[in-house]
XYZ file of C-alpha atoms in Angstrom:
309
model
C -5.859 17.575 28.734
C -6.827 20.159 25.925
C -4.652 22.323 23.958
C -6.055 25.538 22.929
C -3.254 26.068 20.487
C -2.296 25.775 16.872
C -0.736 22.092 15.418
C 2.712 23.908 15.483
C 2.684 23.562 19.042
C 0.648 19.929 19.343
C 3.125 17.548 19.772
C 0.785 14.444 20.643
C -2.468 12.861 20.748
C -4.503 11.164 23.880
C -6.148 7.972 22.884
C -9.313 7.394 25.326
C -10.437 3.915 23.642
C -8.186 1.540 25.985
C -9.739 0.199 28.903
C -7.696 -0.271 32.569
C -7.573 -4.124 32.569
C -5.172 -4.484 35.206
C -2.478 -7.679 34.820
C -4.931 -8.921 31.846
C -3.023 -6.254 29.663
C -0.233 -9.076 29.355
C -2.798 -12.000 28.219
C -4.110 -9.236 25.512
C -0.587 -8.614 24.506
C 0.226 -12.332 23.655
C -3.031 -12.567 21.986
C -2.826 -9.479 19.874
C 1.393 -10.529 19.378
C 0.053 -14.373 18.381
C -2.289 -13.134 15.680
C -0.036 -10.322 14.369
C 2.607 -12.949 13.870
C 0.285 -15.269 12.412
C -0.812 -12.646 9.731
C 3.036 -12.069 8.666
C 3.808 -15.458 8.545
C 0.883 -16.458 6.277
C 1.189 -13.171 4.211
C 5.013 -13.454 3.720
C 4.727 -17.122 2.919
C 2.192 -16.750 0.187
C 4.059 -13.839 -1.074
C 7.589 -15.982 -1.174
C 5.653 -19.093 -2.869
C 4.139 -16.863 -5.804
C 7.320 -14.841 -6.662
C 9.641 -17.989 -6.471
C 7.569 -19.986 -8.444
C 7.441 -19.076 -12.352
C 4.578 -21.246 -12.833
C 2.732 -18.821 -10.528
C 3.795 -15.473 -12.335
C 0.471 -15.141 -14.278
C -2.028 -11.890 -13.609
C -4.341 -13.481 -11.241
C -1.446 -14.519 -8.743
C -0.056 -11.101 -9.441
C -3.142 -9.168 -8.075
C -3.261 -11.828 -5.150
C 0.715 -11.204 -4.074
C -0.318 -7.035 -3.985
C -3.401 -8.252 -1.775
C -1.045 -10.039 0.415
C 1.826 -7.226 0.292
C -1.142 -4.625 1.196
C -2.223 -6.862 3.973
C 1.352 -6.710 5.552
C 1.433 -3.040 4.946
C -1.633 -2.207 6.943
C -1.369 -4.733 9.705
C 2.118 -3.041 10.296
C 0.614 0.069 10.113
C -1.396 -0.897 13.496
C -0.219 -4.033 15.460
C 3.110 -2.812 16.655
C 1.724 0.036 17.780
C -1.207 -1.649 19.632
C 1.247 -3.858 21.252
C 3.391 -0.878 22.984
C -0.395 0.814 23.906
C -1.247 -2.494 25.530
C 1.461 -2.504 27.977
C 1.577 1.012 28.761
C -0.283 3.340 31.256
C -0.631 6.268 29.511
C -1.902 6.097 25.667
C -0.460 8.937 23.572
C 0.996 9.101 20.313
C 2.861 11.695 18.658
C 1.334 13.897 16.541
C 4.048 13.080 13.365
C 3.345 9.595 14.200
C -0.470 9.851 14.093
C -0.634 11.509 10.811
C 1.947 8.669 9.384
C -0.534 6.261 10.971
C -3.569 7.385 9.334
C -2.068 7.761 5.821
C -1.058 4.482 6.121
C -4.485 3.002 7.113
C -6.538 4.801 5.095
C -4.114 4.040 2.221
C -4.097 0.034 2.942
C -7.733 0.529 2.896
C -8.016 2.475 -0.634
C -5.282 -0.479 -1.991
C -7.482 -3.255 -0.621
C -10.875 -2.323 -2.254
C -9.030 -1.001 -5.475
C -7.247 -4.196 -5.546
C -10.589 -6.147 -5.213
C -11.800 -4.376 -8.224
C -9.385 -5.111 -10.218
C -9.366 -8.919 -9.194
C -12.944 -8.601 -9.955
C -12.352 -7.483 -13.776
C -9.762 -10.232 -14.035
C -12.538 -12.768 -13.338
C -14.812 -11.360 -15.609
C -12.719 -11.343 -18.380
C -11.272 -15.337 -17.309
C -14.832 -16.579 -17.231
C -16.792 -14.194 -19.961
C -13.680 -13.846 -22.342
C -11.548 -17.003 -21.944
C -10.377 -16.791 -25.615
C -9.121 -13.262 -25.116
C -8.097 -13.824 -21.632
C -3.922 -13.857 -22.357
C -4.058 -11.045 -24.626
C -6.700 -8.558 -23.066
C -4.865 -9.887 -19.422
C -1.017 -10.103 -19.913
C 1.363 -10.303 -17.240
C 2.900 -6.707 -17.994
C -0.769 -5.337 -18.155
C -1.478 -6.747 -14.597
C 2.054 -5.285 -13.209
C 0.886 -1.684 -14.834
C -2.445 -2.421 -12.752
C -0.978 -2.957 -9.419
C 1.751 -0.079 -9.800
C -1.120 2.497 -10.714
C -3.863 1.363 -7.979
C -0.566 1.696 -5.012
C 0.189 5.084 -6.831
C -3.730 6.383 -6.751
C -4.166 5.399 -3.381
C -0.884 7.223 -2.033
C -1.387 10.697 -3.933
C -5.038 10.268 -2.968
C -4.286 10.252 0.702
C -1.234 12.338 0.466
C -3.532 15.597 -0.367
C -5.891 14.464 2.982
C -3.173 14.383 4.721
C -1.558 17.664 3.451
C -4.944 19.290 4.138
C -5.328 18.007 7.943
C -1.602 18.766 8.637
C -2.694 22.751 8.031
C -5.448 22.530 10.636
C -5.181 24.599 13.781
C -6.715 22.166 16.582
C -8.473 23.083 19.796
C -8.056 19.464 21.570
C -5.706 16.664 21.252
C -8.311 13.516 22.962
C -9.422 10.922 20.908
C -11.686 8.454 21.806
C -10.384 5.469 19.613
C -7.318 2.610 19.864
C -5.414 4.494 16.882
C -5.438 7.606 14.985
C -8.647 8.245 12.490
C -8.370 11.316 9.766
C -12.438 11.803 11.128
C -11.547 12.638 14.887
C -8.757 14.393 14.104
C -11.004 16.951 11.607
C -13.362 16.961 14.438
C -10.546 18.306 17.176
C -9.854 21.359 14.432
C -11.020 25.109 15.573
C -10.087 26.303 12.151
C -12.296 26.292 9.118
C -12.820 22.840 7.770
C -14.855 23.554 5.118
C -12.112 22.244 2.496
C -11.135 19.611 4.590
C -15.328 18.199 4.464
C -15.582 19.008 0.796
C -12.250 17.061 -0.009
C -13.465 14.179 2.137
C -16.736 14.401 0.530
C -15.333 13.835 -2.846
C -12.315 11.609 -1.710
C -14.954 9.240 -0.128
C -17.123 9.358 -2.930
C -14.408 8.499 -5.437
C -13.257 5.407 -3.073
C -16.201 4.132 -3.221
C -17.474 4.506 -7.012
C -14.275 4.037 -8.802
C -13.709 0.748 -7.363
C -17.275 -0.469 -7.231
C -18.014 0.395 -10.672
C -16.007 -2.218 -12.174
C -17.075 -4.585 -9.481
C -20.506 -4.525 -10.437
C -20.113 -4.573 -14.069
C -17.997 -7.663 -13.781
C -20.126 -9.847 -11.494
C -23.465 -8.579 -13.635
C -21.469 -10.553 -16.858
C -20.829 -13.297 -14.891
C -24.114 -14.083 -13.384
C -25.399 -13.309 -16.886
C -22.897 -16.126 -18.321
C -23.929 -18.255 -15.266
C -27.623 -18.268 -15.837
C -27.221 -18.553 -19.797
C -23.917 -21.004 -19.270
C -23.518 -24.710 -18.764
C -22.649 -26.698 -15.691
C -19.259 -26.271 -16.051
C -18.912 -22.848 -16.482
C -21.238 -22.450 -13.554
C -18.589 -24.572 -11.723
C -15.729 -22.568 -12.927
C -17.102 -19.239 -12.040
C -18.399 -20.700 -8.468
C -14.465 -22.170 -7.658
C -13.020 -18.959 -8.761
C -15.034 -16.187 -7.653
C -16.156 -17.361 -4.264
C -12.972 -16.674 -2.419
C -13.201 -13.230 -3.888
C -16.760 -12.703 -2.828
C -16.067 -13.413 0.753
C -13.154 -11.058 0.648
C -15.076 -8.454 -0.482
C -18.150 -8.927 1.461
C -15.646 -9.061 4.833
C -13.953 -5.922 3.416
C -17.442 -3.916 3.141
C -18.584 -5.181 6.169
C -15.206 -4.008 8.146
C -15.746 -0.763 6.289
C -19.441 -0.420 7.144
C -18.643 -0.999 11.028
C -15.493 1.750 10.851
C -17.801 4.419 9.246
C -20.511 3.860 11.925
C -18.238 4.007 14.729
C -16.519 7.075 13.623
C -19.029 9.190 12.308
C -22.253 8.094 14.976
C -22.382 8.521 18.759
C -21.683 4.991 20.187
C -22.075 5.809 24.181
C -24.593 3.430 24.540
C -22.819 0.619 22.596
C -20.645 -1.686 25.283
C -16.838 -0.340 25.547
C -15.596 -4.197 24.633
C -18.039 -4.423 21.477
C -16.617 -0.973 20.478
C -13.083 -2.088 20.856
C -14.012 -5.288 18.417
C -15.670 -3.543 16.110
C -12.524 -0.824 15.562
C -10.258 -3.774 15.082
C -12.419 -6.212 13.213
C -11.367 -3.995 9.522
C -7.819 -4.772 10.324
C -7.649 -8.063 11.861
C -10.105 -10.050 9.474
C -8.969 -9.032 6.320
C -5.267 -9.542 6.577
C -6.090 -12.648 8.350
C -8.709 -14.151 6.339
C -6.839 -13.585 2.953
C -4.383 -15.781 2.990
C -5.699 -18.705 4.394
C -9.114 -18.317 2.138
C -6.793 -18.000 -1.305
C -4.300 -20.258 0.087
C -6.979 -23.168 0.664
C -9.258 -22.423 -2.386
C -6.996 -21.880 -4.530
C -5.692 -25.515 -5.858
C -2.370 -24.157 -7.964
C -1.399 -22.055 -4.852
C -1.885 -25.040 -2.082
C 0.187 -27.507 -4.608
C 3.162 -25.314 -4.657
C 3.229 -24.396 -0.902
C 2.718 -27.999 -0.330
C 5.376 -29.201 -2.531
C 7.881 -26.297 -1.193
C 7.184 -27.162 2.667
C 7.727 -31.288 1.684
C 11.317 -29.693 -0.068
């Protein structure tokens, strides 16, 4: 079904990324629900552990808490929606909810990358400037960093949302499991020059702003590792490994998402397309709490102690 009308009369979108799976939908529903529950339990547990224990009220753990909150925020913007779509025979979504979902998922991605960038700078200070760390990265500064990165992400994608809403659309079918900004713009029959220019600017800023401190921090850390003692190298490896794994996983998921939305994927099997489109939203909120909970000994010990009590 296609509407030759403006956005004012477009009330819903049709999602064409779902397969007809018959009664297997109940199995997929249970698997998806299980994954979502695990994400919520893991992220919430670690948020509570960090917030309730004063010994963890340090900048590094506050950044981790922000990361876990963002995992809840992003997964909650997708998984309840997926669960309803899996059980539905007609895969439609209202226009207003579609734009809300776009804002949620894209701001989630921006917060994640920016948060990881700030964490890399925090690791640089801890490893390369240990004597100055407590003065250069205080609890209050960490809170300011967190507030700014969330505000920056929200404002940036509010502008994207406002540019999308003004478009006149000549279609309402998206070949996706959920709403995506680029696919909505492709449906426009009005002039999208402003959207394209801002989209290019926004993408450049979204990548370059977090990438610069990440590259700077790890260049300094590597320099210290090569010139420092064995103890310094061990400290760098133990504190940076979870962050690097999270960063690489996020980068892979982001690349999959960009490739799938920008290029023709008709030659790729439908099941693989679905896996790649969900990789970004499944692995990151699931991997972060497991990895940091296991690797960060202070969090692990406090968490196990709270379970015993």
